[in-house]
PDB file of C-alpha atoms in Angstrom:
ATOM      1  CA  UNK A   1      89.662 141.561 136.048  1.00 98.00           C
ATOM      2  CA  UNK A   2      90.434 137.863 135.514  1.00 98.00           C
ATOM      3  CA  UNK A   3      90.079 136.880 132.026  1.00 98.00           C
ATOM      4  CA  UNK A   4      89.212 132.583 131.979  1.00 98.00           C
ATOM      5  CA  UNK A   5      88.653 129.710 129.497  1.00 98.00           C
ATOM      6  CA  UNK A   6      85.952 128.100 131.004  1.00 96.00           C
ATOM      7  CA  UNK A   7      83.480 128.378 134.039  1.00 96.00           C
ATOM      8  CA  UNK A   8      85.273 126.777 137.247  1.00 95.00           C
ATOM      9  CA  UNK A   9      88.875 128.084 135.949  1.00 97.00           C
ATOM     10  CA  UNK A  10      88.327 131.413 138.284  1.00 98.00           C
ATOM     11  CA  UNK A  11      88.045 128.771 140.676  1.00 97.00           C
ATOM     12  CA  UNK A  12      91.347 126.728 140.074  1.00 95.00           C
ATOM     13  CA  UNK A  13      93.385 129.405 139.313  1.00 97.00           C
ATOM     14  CA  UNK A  14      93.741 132.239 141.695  1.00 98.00           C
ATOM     15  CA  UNK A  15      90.709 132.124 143.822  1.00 98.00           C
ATOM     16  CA  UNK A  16      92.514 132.697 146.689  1.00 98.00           C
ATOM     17  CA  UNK A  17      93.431 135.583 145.918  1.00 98.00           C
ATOM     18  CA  UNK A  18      90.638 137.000 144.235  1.00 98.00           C
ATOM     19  CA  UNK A  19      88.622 136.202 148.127  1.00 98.00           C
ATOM     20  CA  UNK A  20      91.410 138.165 149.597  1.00 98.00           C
ATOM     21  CA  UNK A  21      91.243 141.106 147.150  1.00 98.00           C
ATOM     22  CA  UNK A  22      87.139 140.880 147.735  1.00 98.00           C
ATOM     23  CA  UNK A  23      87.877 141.234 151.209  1.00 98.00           C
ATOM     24  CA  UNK A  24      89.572 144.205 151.033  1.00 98.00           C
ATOM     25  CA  UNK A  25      86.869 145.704 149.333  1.00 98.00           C
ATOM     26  CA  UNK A  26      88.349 145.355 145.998  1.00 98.00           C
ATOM     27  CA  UNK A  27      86.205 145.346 142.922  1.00 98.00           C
ATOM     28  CA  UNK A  28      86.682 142.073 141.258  1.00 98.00           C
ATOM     29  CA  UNK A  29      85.601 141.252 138.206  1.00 98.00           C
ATOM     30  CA  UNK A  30      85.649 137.657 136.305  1.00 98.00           C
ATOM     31  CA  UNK A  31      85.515 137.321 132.576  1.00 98.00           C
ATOM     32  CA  UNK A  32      84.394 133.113 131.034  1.00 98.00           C
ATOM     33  CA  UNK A  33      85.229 133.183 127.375  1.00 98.00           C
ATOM     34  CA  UNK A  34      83.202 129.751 126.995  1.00 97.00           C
ATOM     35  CA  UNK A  35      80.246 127.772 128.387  1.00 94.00           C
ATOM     36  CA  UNK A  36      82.471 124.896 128.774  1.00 90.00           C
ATOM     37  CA  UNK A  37      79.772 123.016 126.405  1.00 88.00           C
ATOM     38  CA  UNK A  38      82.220 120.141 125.478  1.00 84.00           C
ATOM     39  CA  UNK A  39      83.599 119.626 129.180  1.00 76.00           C
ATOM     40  CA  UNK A  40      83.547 116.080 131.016  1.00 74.00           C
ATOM     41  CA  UNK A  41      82.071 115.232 133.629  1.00 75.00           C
ATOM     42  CA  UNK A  42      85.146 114.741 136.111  1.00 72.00           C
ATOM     43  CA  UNK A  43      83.042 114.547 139.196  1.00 72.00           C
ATOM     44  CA  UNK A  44      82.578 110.382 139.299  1.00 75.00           C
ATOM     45  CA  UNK A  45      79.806 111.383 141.790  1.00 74.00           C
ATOM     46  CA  UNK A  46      77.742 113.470 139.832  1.00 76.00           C
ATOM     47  CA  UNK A  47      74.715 111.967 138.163  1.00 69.00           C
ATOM     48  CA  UNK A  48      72.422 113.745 136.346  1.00 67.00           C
ATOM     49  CA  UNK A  49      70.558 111.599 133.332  1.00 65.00           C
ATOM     50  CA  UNK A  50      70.873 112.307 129.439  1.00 65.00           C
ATOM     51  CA  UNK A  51      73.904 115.186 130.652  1.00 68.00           C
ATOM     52  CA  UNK A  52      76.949 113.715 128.621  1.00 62.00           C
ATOM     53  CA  UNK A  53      74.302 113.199 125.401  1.00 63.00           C
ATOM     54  CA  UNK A  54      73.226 116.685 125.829  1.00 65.00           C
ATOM     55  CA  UNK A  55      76.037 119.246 125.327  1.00 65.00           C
ATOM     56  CA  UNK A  56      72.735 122.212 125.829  1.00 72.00           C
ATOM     57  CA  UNK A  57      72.085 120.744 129.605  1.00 78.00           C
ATOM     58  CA  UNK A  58      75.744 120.631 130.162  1.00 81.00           C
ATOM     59  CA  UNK A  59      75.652 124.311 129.723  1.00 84.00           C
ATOM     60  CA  UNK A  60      73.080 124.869 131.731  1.00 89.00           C
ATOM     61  CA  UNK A  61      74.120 122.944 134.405  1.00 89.00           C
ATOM     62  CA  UNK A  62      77.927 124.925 134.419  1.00 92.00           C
ATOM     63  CA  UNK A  63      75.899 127.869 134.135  1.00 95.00           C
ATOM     64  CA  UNK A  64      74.312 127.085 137.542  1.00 95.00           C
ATOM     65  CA  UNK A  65      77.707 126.025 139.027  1.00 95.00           C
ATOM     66  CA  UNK A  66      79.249 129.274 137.964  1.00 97.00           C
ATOM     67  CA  UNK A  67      76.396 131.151 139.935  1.00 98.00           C
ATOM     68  CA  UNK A  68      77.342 129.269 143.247  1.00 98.00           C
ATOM     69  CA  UNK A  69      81.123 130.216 142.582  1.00 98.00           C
ATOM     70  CA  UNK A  70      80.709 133.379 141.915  1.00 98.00           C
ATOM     71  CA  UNK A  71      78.734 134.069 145.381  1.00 98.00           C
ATOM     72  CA  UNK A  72      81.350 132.317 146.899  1.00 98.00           C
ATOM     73  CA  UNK A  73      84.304 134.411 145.823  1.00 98.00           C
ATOM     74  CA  UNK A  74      82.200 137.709 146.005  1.00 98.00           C
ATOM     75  CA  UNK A  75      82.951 138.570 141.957  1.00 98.00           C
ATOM     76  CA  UNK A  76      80.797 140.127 139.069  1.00 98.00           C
ATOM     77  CA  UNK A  77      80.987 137.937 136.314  1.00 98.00           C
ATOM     78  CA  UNK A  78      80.321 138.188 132.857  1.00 98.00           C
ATOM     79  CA  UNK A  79      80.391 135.567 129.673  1.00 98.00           C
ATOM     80  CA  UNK A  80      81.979 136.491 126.538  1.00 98.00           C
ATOM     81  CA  UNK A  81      79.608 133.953 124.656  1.00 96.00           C
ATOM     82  CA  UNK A  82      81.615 131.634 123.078  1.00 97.00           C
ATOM     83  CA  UNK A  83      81.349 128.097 122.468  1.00 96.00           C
ATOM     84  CA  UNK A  84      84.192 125.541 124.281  1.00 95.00           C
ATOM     85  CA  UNK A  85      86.606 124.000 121.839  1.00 95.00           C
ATOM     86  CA  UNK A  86      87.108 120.790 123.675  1.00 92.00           C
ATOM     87  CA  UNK A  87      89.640 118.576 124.247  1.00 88.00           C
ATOM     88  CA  UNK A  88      91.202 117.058 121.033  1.00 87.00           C
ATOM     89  CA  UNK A  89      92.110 113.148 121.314  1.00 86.00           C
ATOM     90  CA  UNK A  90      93.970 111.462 119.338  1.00 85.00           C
ATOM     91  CA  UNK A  91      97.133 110.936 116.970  1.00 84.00           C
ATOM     92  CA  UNK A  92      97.311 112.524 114.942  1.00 87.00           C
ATOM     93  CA  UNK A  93      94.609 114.895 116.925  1.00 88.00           C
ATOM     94  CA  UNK A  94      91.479 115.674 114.681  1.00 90.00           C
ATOM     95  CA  UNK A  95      90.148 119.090 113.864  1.00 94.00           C
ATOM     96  CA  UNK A  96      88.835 121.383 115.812  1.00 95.00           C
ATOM     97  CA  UNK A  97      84.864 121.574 115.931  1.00 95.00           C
ATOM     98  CA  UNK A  98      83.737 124.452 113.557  1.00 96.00           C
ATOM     99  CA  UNK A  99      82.439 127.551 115.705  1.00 96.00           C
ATOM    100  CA  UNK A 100      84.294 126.921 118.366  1.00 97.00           C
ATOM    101  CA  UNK A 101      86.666 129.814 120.443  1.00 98.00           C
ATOM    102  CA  UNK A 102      89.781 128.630 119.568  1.00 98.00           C
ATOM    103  CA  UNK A 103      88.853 129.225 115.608  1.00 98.00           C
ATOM    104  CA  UNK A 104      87.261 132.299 116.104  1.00 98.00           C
ATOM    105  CA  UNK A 105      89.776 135.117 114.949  1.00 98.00           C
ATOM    106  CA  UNK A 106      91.663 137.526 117.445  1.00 98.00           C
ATOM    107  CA  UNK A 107      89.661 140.465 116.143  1.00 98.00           C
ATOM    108  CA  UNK A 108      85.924 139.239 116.234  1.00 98.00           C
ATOM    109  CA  UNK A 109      87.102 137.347 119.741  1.00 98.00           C
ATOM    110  CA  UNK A 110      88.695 140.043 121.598  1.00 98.00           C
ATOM    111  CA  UNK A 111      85.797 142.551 120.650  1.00 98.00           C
ATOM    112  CA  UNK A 112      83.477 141.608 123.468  1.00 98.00           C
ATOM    113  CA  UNK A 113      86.661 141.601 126.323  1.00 98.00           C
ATOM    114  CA  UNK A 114      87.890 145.071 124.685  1.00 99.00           C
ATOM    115  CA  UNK A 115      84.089 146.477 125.496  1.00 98.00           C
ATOM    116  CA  UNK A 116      83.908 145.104 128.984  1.00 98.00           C
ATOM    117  CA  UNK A 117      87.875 146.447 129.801  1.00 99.00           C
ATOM    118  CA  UNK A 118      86.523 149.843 128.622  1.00 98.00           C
ATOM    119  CA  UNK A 119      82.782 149.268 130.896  1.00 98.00           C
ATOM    120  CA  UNK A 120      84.819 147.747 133.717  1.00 98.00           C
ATOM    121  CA  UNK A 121      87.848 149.864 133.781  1.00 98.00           C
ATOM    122  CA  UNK A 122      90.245 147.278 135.530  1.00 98.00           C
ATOM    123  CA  UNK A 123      93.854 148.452 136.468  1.00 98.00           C
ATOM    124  CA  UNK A 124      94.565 144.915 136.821  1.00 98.00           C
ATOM    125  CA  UNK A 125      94.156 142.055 134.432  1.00 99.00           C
ATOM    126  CA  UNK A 126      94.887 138.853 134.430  1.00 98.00           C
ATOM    127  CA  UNK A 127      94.890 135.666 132.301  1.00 98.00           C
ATOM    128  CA  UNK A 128      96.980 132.634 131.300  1.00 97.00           C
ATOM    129  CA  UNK A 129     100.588 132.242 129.851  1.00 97.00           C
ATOM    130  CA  UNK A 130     101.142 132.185 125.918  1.00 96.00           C
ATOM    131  CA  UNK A 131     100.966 127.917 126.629  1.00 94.00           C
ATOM    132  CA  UNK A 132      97.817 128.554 128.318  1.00 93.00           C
ATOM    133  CA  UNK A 133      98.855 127.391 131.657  1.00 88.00           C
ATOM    134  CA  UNK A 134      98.258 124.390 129.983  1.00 86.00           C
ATOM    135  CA  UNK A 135      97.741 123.519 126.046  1.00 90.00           C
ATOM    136  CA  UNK A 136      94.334 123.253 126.075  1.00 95.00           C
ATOM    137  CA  UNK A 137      92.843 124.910 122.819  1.00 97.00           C
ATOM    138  CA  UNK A 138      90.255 127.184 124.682  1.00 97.00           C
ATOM    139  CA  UNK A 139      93.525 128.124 127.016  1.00 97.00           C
ATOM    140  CA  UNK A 140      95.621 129.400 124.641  1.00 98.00           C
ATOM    141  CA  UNK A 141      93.098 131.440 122.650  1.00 98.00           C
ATOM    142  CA  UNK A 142      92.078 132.556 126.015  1.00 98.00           C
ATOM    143  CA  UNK A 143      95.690 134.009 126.337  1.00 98.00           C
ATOM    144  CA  UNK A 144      95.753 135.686 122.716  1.00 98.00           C
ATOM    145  CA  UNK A 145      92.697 137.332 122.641  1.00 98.00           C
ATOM    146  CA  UNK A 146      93.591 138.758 126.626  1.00 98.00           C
ATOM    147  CA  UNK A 147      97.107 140.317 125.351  1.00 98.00           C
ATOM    148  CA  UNK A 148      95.216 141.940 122.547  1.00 98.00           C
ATOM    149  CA  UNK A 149      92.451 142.984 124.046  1.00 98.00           C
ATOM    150  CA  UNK A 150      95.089 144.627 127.143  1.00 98.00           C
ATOM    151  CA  UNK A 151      96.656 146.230 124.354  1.00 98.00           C
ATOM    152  CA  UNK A 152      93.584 147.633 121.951  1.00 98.00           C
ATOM    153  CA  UNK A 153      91.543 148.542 124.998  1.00 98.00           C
ATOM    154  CA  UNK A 154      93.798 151.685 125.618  1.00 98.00           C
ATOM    155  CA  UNK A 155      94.051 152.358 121.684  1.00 98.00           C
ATOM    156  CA  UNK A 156      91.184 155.142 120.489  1.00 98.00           C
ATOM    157  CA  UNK A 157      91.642 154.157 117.138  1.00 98.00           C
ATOM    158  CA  UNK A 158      90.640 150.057 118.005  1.00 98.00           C
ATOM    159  CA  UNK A 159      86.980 149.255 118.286  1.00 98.00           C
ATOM    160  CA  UNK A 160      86.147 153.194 118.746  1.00 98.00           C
ATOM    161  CA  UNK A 161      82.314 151.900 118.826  1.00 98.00           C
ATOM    162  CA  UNK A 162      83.038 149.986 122.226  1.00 98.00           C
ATOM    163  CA  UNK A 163      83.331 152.814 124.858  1.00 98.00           C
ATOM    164  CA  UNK A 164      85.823 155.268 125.662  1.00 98.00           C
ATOM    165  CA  UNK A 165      89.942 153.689 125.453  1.00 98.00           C
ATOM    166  CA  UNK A 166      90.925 152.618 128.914  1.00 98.00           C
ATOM    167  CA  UNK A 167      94.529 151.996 129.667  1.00 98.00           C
ATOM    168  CA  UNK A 168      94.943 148.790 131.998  1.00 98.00           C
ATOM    169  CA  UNK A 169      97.819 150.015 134.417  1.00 98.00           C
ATOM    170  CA  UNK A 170      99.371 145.980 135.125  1.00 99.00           C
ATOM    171  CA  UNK A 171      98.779 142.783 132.968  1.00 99.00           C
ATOM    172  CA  UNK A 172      99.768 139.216 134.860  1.00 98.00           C
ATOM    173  CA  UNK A 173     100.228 135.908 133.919  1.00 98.00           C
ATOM    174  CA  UNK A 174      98.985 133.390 136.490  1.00 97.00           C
ATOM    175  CA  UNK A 175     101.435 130.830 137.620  1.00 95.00           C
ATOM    176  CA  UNK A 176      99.860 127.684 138.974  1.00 89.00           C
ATOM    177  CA  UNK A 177     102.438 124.565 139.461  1.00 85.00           C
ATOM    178  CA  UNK A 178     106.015 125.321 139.754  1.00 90.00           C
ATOM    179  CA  UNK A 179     108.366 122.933 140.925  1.00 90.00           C
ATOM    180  CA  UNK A 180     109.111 124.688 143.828  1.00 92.00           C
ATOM    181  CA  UNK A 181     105.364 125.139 145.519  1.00 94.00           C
ATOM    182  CA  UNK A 182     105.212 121.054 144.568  1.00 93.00           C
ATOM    183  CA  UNK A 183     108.363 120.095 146.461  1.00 94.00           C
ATOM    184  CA  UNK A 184     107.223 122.463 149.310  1.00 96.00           C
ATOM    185  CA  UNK A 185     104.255 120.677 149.831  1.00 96.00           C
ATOM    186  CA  UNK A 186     105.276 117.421 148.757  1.00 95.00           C
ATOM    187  CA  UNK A 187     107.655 117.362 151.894  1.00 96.00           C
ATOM    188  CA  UNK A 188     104.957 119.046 154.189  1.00 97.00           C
ATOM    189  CA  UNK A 189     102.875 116.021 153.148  1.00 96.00           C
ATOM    190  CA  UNK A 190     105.941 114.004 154.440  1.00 95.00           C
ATOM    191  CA  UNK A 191     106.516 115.678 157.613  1.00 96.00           C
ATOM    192  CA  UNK A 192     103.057 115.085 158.529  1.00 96.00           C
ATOM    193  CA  UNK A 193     103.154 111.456 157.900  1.00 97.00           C
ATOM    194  CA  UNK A 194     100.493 112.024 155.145  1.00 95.00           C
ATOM    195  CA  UNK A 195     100.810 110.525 151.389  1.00 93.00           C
ATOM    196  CA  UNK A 196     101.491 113.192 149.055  1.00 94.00           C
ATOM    197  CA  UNK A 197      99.152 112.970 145.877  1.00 92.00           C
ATOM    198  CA  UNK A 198     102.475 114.793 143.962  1.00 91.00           C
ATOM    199  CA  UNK A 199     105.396 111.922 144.047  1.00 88.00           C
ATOM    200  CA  UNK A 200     104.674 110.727 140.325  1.00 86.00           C
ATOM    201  CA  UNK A 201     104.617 114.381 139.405  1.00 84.00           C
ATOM    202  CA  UNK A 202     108.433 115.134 140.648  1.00 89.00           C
ATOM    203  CA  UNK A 203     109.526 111.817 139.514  1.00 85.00           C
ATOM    204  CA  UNK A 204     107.774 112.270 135.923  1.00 85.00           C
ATOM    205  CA  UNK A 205     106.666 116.034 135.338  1.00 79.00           C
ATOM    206  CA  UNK A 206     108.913 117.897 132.870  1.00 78.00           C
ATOM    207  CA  UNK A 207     110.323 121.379 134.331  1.00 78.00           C
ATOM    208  CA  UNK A 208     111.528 124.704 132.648  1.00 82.00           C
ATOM    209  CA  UNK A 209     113.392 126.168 134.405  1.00 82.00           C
ATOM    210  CA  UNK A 210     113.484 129.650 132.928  1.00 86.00           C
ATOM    211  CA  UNK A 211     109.987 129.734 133.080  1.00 86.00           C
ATOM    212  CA  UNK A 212     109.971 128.956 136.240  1.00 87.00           C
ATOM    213  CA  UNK A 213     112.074 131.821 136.672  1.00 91.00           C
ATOM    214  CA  UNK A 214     109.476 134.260 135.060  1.00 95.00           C
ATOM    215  CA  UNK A 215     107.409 134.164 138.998  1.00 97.00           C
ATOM    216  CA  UNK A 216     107.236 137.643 140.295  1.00 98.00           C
ATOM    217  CA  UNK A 217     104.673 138.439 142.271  1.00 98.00           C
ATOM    218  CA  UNK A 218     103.512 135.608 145.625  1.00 98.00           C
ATOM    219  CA  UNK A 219     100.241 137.381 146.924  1.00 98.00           C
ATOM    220  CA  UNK A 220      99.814 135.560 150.455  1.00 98.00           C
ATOM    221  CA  UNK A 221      96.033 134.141 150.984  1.00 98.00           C
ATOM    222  CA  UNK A 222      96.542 131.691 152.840  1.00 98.00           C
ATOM    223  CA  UNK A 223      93.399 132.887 155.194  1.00 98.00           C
ATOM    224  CA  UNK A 224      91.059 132.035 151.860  1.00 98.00           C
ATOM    225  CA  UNK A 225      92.053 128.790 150.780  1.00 97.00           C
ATOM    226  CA  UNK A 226      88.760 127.524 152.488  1.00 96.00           C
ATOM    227  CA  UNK A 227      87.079 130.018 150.059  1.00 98.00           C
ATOM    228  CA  UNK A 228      88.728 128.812 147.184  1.00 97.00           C
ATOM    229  CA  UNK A 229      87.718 125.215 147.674  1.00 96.00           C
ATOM    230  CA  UNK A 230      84.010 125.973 148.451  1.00 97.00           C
ATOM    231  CA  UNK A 231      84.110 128.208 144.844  1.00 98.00           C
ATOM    232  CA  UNK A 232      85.640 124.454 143.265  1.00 96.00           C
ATOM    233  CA  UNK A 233      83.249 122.162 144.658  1.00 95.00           C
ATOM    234  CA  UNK A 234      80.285 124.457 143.947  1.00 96.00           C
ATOM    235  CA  UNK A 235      81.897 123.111 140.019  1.00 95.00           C
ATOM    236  CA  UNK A 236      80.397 119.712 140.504  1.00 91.00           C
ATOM    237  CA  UNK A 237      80.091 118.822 137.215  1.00 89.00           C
ATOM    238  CA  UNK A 238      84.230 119.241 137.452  1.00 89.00           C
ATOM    239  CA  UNK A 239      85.485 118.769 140.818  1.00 89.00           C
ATOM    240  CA  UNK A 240      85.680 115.322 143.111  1.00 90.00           C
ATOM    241  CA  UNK A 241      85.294 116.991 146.595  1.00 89.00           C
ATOM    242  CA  UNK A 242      87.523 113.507 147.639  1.00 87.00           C
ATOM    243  CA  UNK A 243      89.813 113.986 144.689  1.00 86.00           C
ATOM    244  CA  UNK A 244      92.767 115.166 144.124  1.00 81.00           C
ATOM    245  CA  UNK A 245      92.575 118.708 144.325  1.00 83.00           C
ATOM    246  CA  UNK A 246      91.779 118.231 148.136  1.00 91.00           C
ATOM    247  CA  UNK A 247      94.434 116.046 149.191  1.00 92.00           C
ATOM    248  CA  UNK A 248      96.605 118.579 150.889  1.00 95.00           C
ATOM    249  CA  UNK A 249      94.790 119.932 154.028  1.00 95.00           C
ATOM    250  CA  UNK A 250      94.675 123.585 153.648  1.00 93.00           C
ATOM    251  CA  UNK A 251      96.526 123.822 157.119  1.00 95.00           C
ATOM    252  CA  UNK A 252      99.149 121.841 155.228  1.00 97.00           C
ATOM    253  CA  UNK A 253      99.567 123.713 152.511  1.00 96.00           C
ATOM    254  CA  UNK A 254      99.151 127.282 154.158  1.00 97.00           C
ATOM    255  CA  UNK A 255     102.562 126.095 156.181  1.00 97.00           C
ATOM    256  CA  UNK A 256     104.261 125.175 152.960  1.00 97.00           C
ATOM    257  CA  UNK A 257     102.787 127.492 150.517  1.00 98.00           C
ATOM    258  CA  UNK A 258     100.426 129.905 152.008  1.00 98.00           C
ATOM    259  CA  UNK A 259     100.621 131.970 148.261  1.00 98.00           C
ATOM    260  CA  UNK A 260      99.514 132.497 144.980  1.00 98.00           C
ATOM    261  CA  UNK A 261     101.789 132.946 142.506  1.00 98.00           C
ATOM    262  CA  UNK A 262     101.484 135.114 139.413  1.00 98.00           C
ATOM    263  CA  UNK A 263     104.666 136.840 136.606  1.00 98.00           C
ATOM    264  CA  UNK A 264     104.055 140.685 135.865  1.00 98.00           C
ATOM    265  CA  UNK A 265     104.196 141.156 132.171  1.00 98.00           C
ATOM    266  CA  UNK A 266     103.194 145.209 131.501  1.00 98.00           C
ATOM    267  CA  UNK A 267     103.453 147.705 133.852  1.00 98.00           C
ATOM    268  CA  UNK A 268     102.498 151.193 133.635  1.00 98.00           C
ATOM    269  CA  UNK A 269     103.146 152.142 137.027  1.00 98.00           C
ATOM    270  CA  UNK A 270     106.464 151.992 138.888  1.00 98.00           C
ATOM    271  CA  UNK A 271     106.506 148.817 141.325  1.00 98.00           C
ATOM    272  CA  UNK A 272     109.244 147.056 142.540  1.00 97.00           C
ATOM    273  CA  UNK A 273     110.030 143.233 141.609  1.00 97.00           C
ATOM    274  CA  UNK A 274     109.393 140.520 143.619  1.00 98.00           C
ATOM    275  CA  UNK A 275     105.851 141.925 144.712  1.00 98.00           C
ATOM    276  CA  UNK A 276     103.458 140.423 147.238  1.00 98.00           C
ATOM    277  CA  UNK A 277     100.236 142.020 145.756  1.00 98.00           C
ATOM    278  CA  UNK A 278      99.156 143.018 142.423  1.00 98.00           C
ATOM    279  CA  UNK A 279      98.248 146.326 142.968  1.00 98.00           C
ATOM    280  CA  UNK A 280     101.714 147.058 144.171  1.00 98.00           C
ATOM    281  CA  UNK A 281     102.479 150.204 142.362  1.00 98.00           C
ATOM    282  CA  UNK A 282      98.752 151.354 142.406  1.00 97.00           C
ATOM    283  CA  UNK A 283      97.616 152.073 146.363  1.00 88.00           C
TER     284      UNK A 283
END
């Protein structure tokens, strides 16, 4: 189970593997905590009239895109219900909009996850780092209510009107940029005589290194990175099919990169660290 922020995040982060799991014949299962109601449009090439005046159509439209991705990949998919928190600009940055995820507390928000754990009965989950992957507000409560959802899931005396307690076996944090995989394909790009889109980002992009350290687990899918790519543009309220997230060829970075990279954080079975494959432990 893959728990996500907003609809085309189980596209950006991951996908890869989930096609490869899918392949296998594994049962995956994607959980959307929002509608992404207060998205952008990112796509410069999508038109659709009234869209950014009408948060309701932009729903219904990521609704539709979500549909597509989700045949892509192969998943089950369900929505948690929430409402997106949006993207606060500005200094100092204003409030958040009343309703939204981010302000909903970790009990009433983790309720519907904890039921679907206990329906589902995943012995994998993942989700995003306690910054979210990256500080959006949606990301971060997406984190929170994941962890404590893992956690009261297994607990009989939690939610006791949401199923029967199921115990998770492995909870991962998914690890999408580190400096490494950048300078890997950054000098693939290079060797191929192709401009890298990631220059500025070595030259500017701040790096942790003990976080960076926290990687444990590279699950190679390089054979589904095509997949991955049809589940993003099928987002294309979100994704520029000439943008940025395509300008490595996928031959390019299968030679540099040809992983997805993800930090075990709970383990109730015995597995040995660094992994290749999340269910190490569990076949």
């Amino acid at each position: 189970m893959h728990v996500h922020a907003h609809p085309d995040d189980e596209s950006s982060k991951g996908a890869a593997s989930t096609a490869k799991y899918v392949a296998e014949g594994v049962d995956v299962h994607v959980v959307t905590c929002t509608g992404g109601e207060r998205g952008s449009i990112l796509n410069p090439a999508f038109e659709h009239p009234g869209i950014l005046e009408n948060p309701e159509l932009i729903a219904e439209i990521r609704r539709e895109e979500m549909d597509k991705a989700r045949e892509i990949l192969g998943v089950t998919q369900d929505w948690l219900g929430f409402v997106d928190s949006g993207w606060p600009e500005g200094n100092p940055k204003p409030p958040l909009p009343e309703g939204c995820f981010a302000l909903v507390p970790i009990e009433e928000a983790a309720a519907p996850l904890v039921r679907l754990i206990r329906s589902f009965r995943p012995h994998v989950l993942t989700t995003y780092d306690e910054n979210g992957g990256y500080p959006h507000p949606d990301h971060v409560k997406c984190h929170e209510v994941s962890v404590y959802a893992f956690e009261a899931a297994a607990d009989p005396e939690r939610y006791p009107e949401l199923g029967e307690p199921w115990q998770v076996k492995k909870l991962y944090y998914h690890h999408g940029w580190s400096r490494a995989r950048i300078e890997a394909i950054n000098a693939a790009m290079e060797r191929h005589g192709l401009e890298s889109p990631y220059k500025d980002w070595l030259e500017t992009r701040e790096i942790d290194p003990e976080h960076e350290k926290r990687m444990t687990t590279r699950v190679p899918c390089a054979d589904y990175f095509e997949v991955r790519d049809r589940a993003l543009i099928a987002h294309a309220t979100q994704i520029d099919p000439n943008g940025f997230w395509f300008a490595v060829p996928p031959q390019v970075q299968a030679e540099a990169w040809p992983t997805e990279d993800w930090e075990l954080v709970k383990t109730f079975v015995d597995t040995e660290l660094p992994e290749d494959d999340l269910f190490a432990g569990l076949r």
